[in-house]
Tab-separated table of C-alpha atoms in Angstrom:
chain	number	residue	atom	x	y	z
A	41	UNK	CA	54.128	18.714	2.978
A	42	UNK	CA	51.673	19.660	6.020
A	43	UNK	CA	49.180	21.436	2.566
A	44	UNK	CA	49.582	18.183	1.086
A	45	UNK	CA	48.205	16.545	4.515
A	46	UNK	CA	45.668	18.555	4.934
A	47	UNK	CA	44.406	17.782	1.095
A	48	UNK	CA	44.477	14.578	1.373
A	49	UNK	CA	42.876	14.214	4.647
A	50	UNK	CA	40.145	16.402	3.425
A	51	UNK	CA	39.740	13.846	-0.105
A	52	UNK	CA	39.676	11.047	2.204
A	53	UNK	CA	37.115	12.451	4.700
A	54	UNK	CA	34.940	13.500	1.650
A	55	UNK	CA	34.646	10.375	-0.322
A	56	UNK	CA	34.193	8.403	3.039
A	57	UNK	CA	31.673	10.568	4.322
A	58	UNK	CA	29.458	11.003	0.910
A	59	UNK	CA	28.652	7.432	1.837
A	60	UNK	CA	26.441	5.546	-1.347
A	61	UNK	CA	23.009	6.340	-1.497
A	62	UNK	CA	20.656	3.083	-1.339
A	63	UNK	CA	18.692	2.550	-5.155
A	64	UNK	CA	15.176	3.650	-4.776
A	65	UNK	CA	12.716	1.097	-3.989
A	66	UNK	CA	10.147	0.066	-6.497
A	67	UNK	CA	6.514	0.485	-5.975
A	68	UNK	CA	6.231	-3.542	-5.746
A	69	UNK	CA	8.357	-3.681	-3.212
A	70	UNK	CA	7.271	-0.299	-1.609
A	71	UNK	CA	3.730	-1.541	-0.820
A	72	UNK	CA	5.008	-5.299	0.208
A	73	UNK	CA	3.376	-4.918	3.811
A	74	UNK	CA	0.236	-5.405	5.796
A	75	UNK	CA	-1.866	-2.710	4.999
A	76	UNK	CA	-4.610	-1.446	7.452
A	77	UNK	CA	-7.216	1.642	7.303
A	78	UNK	CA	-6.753	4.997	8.622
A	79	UNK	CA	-9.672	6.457	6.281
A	80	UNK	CA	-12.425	5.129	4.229
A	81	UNK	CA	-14.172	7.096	2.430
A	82	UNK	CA	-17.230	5.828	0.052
A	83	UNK	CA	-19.000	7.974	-2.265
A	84	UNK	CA	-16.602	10.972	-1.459
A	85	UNK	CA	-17.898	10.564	2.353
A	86	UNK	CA	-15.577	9.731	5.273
A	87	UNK	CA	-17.208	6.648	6.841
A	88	UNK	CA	-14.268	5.287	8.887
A	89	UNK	CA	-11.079	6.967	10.697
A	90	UNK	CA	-8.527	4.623	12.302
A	91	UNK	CA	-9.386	6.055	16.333
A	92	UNK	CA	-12.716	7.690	15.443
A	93	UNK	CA	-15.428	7.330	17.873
A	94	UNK	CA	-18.793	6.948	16.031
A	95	UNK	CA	-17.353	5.772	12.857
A	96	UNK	CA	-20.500	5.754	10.587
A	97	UNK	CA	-18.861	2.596	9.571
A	98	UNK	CA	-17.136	0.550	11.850
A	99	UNK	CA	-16.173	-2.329	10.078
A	100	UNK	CA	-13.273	-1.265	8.399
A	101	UNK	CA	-11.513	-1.728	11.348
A	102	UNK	CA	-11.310	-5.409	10.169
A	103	UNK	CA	-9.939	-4.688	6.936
A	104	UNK	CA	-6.569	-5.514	5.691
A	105	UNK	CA	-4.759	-6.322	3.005
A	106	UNK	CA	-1.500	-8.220	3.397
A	107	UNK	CA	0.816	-7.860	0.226
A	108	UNK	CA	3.800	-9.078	2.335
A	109	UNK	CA	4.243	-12.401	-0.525
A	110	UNK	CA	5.388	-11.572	-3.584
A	111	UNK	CA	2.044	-12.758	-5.902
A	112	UNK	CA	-0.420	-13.984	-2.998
A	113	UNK	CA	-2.758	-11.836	-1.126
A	114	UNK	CA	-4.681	-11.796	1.454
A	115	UNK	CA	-7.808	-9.601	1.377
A	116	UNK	CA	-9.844	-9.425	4.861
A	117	UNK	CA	-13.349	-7.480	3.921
A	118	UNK	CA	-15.158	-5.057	6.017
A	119	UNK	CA	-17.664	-7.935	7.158
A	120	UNK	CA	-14.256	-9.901	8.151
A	121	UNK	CA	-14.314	-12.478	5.335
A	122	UNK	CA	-11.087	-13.207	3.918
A	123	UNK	CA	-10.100	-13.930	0.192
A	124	UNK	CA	-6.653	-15.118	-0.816
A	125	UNK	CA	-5.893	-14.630	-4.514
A	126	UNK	CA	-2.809	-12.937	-6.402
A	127	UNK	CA	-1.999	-9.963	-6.769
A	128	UNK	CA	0.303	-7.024	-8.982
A	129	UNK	CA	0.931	-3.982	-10.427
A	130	UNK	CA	0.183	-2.582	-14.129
A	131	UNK	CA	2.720	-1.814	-15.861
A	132	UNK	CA	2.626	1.831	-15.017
A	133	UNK	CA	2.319	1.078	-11.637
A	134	UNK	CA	-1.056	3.139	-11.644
A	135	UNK	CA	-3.724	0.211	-11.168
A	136	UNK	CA	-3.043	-3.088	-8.733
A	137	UNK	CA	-5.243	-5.849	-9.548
A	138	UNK	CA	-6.268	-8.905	-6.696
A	139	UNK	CA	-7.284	-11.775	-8.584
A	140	UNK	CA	-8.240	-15.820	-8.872
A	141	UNK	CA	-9.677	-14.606	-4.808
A	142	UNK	CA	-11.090	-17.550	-2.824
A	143	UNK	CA	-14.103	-17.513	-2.200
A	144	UNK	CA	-15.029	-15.069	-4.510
A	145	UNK	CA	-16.349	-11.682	-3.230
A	146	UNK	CA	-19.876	-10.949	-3.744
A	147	UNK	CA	-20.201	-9.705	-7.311
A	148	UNK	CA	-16.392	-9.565	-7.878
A	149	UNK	CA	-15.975	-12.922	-10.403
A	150	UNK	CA	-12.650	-13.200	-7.921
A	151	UNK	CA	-10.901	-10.083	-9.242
A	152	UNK	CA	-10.912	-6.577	-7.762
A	153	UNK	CA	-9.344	-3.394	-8.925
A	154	UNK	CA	-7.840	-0.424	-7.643
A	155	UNK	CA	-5.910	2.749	-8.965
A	156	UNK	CA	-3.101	3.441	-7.265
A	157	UNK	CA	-1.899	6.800	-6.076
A	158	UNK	CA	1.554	8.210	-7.574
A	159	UNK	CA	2.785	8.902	-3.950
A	160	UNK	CA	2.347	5.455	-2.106
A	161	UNK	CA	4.754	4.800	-0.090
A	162	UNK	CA	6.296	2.318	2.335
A	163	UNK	CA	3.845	3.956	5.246
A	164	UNK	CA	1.012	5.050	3.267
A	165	UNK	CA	-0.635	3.463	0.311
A	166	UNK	CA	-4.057	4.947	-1.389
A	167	UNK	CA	-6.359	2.886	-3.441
A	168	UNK	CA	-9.743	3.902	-5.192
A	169	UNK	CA	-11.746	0.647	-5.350
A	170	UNK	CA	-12.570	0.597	-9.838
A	171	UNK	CA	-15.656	-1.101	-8.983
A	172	UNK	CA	-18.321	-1.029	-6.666
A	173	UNK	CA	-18.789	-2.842	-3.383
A	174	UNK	CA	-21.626	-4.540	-2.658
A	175	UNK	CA	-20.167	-5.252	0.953
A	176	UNK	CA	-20.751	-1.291	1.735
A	177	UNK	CA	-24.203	-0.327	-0.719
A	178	UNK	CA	-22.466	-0.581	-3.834
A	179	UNK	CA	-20.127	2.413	-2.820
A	180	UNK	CA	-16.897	3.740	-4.771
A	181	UNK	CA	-14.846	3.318	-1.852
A	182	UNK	CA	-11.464	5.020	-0.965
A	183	UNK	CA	-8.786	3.603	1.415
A	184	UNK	CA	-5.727	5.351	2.954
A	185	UNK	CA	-4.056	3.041	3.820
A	186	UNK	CA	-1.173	2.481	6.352
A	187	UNK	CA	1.326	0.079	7.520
């Protein structure tokens, strides 16, 4: 009887204390946030880091994107203009697209591009710009991005 206890209370204590692991979040609502820059880097060259003194390129201190709505965005620019548009994922979740932005960034027809790295998460998101900005010297520009 005291073996049969002593089973039980170790069943018991095992399936309790497993506890049920939470379902993996998607990437859409992984990156749902307000997204800031820790690095910029355009052309391959680090122009901004979040604390730097003597960023070459100050300015990205004022961008952001806010994802935190499910379609809108909210796009603040290097030069502190703001653009509010749409936004989502491909279907592979390698590419997010901003689009229909208001007003529409220089040389943009209101749609900008990025490619999205495989290990975004809900702290760090990276993003190669698919088209030039004309904001930063028509650069390739690439954010990491955090929360």
């Amino acid at each position: 009887m005291k073996t049969y206890i002593i089973l039980l209370s170790i069943l018991v204590v095992s399936l309790y204390g497993c506890g049920t692991k939470e379902p993996e979040k998607s990437l859409s609502e992984r990156i749902r946030q307000v997204w800031t820059v820790n690095i910029a880097k355009e052309n391959s060259t680090t122009v901004y880091t979040k604390g730097g003194t003597g960023n070459p390129k100050p300015g990205y201190s004022q961008f952001k994107l806010d994802l935190t709505q499910e379609q809108t965005v909210r796009l603040t620019e290097v030069d502190n203009n703001t653009f509010v548009g749409t936004w989502a994922l491909s279907a592979d979740n390698t590419k997010l697209t901003l689009s229909g932005l208001t007003p529409q960034p220089s040389g943009s027809n209101g749609t900008i591009e990025y490619t999205v790295d495989s290990d975004a998460s809900e702290t760090v998101l990276n993003l190669n710009r698919l088209s030039q900005n004309l904001k930063t010297g028509s650069a390739t520009t690439r954010y990491e991005l955090i929360k």
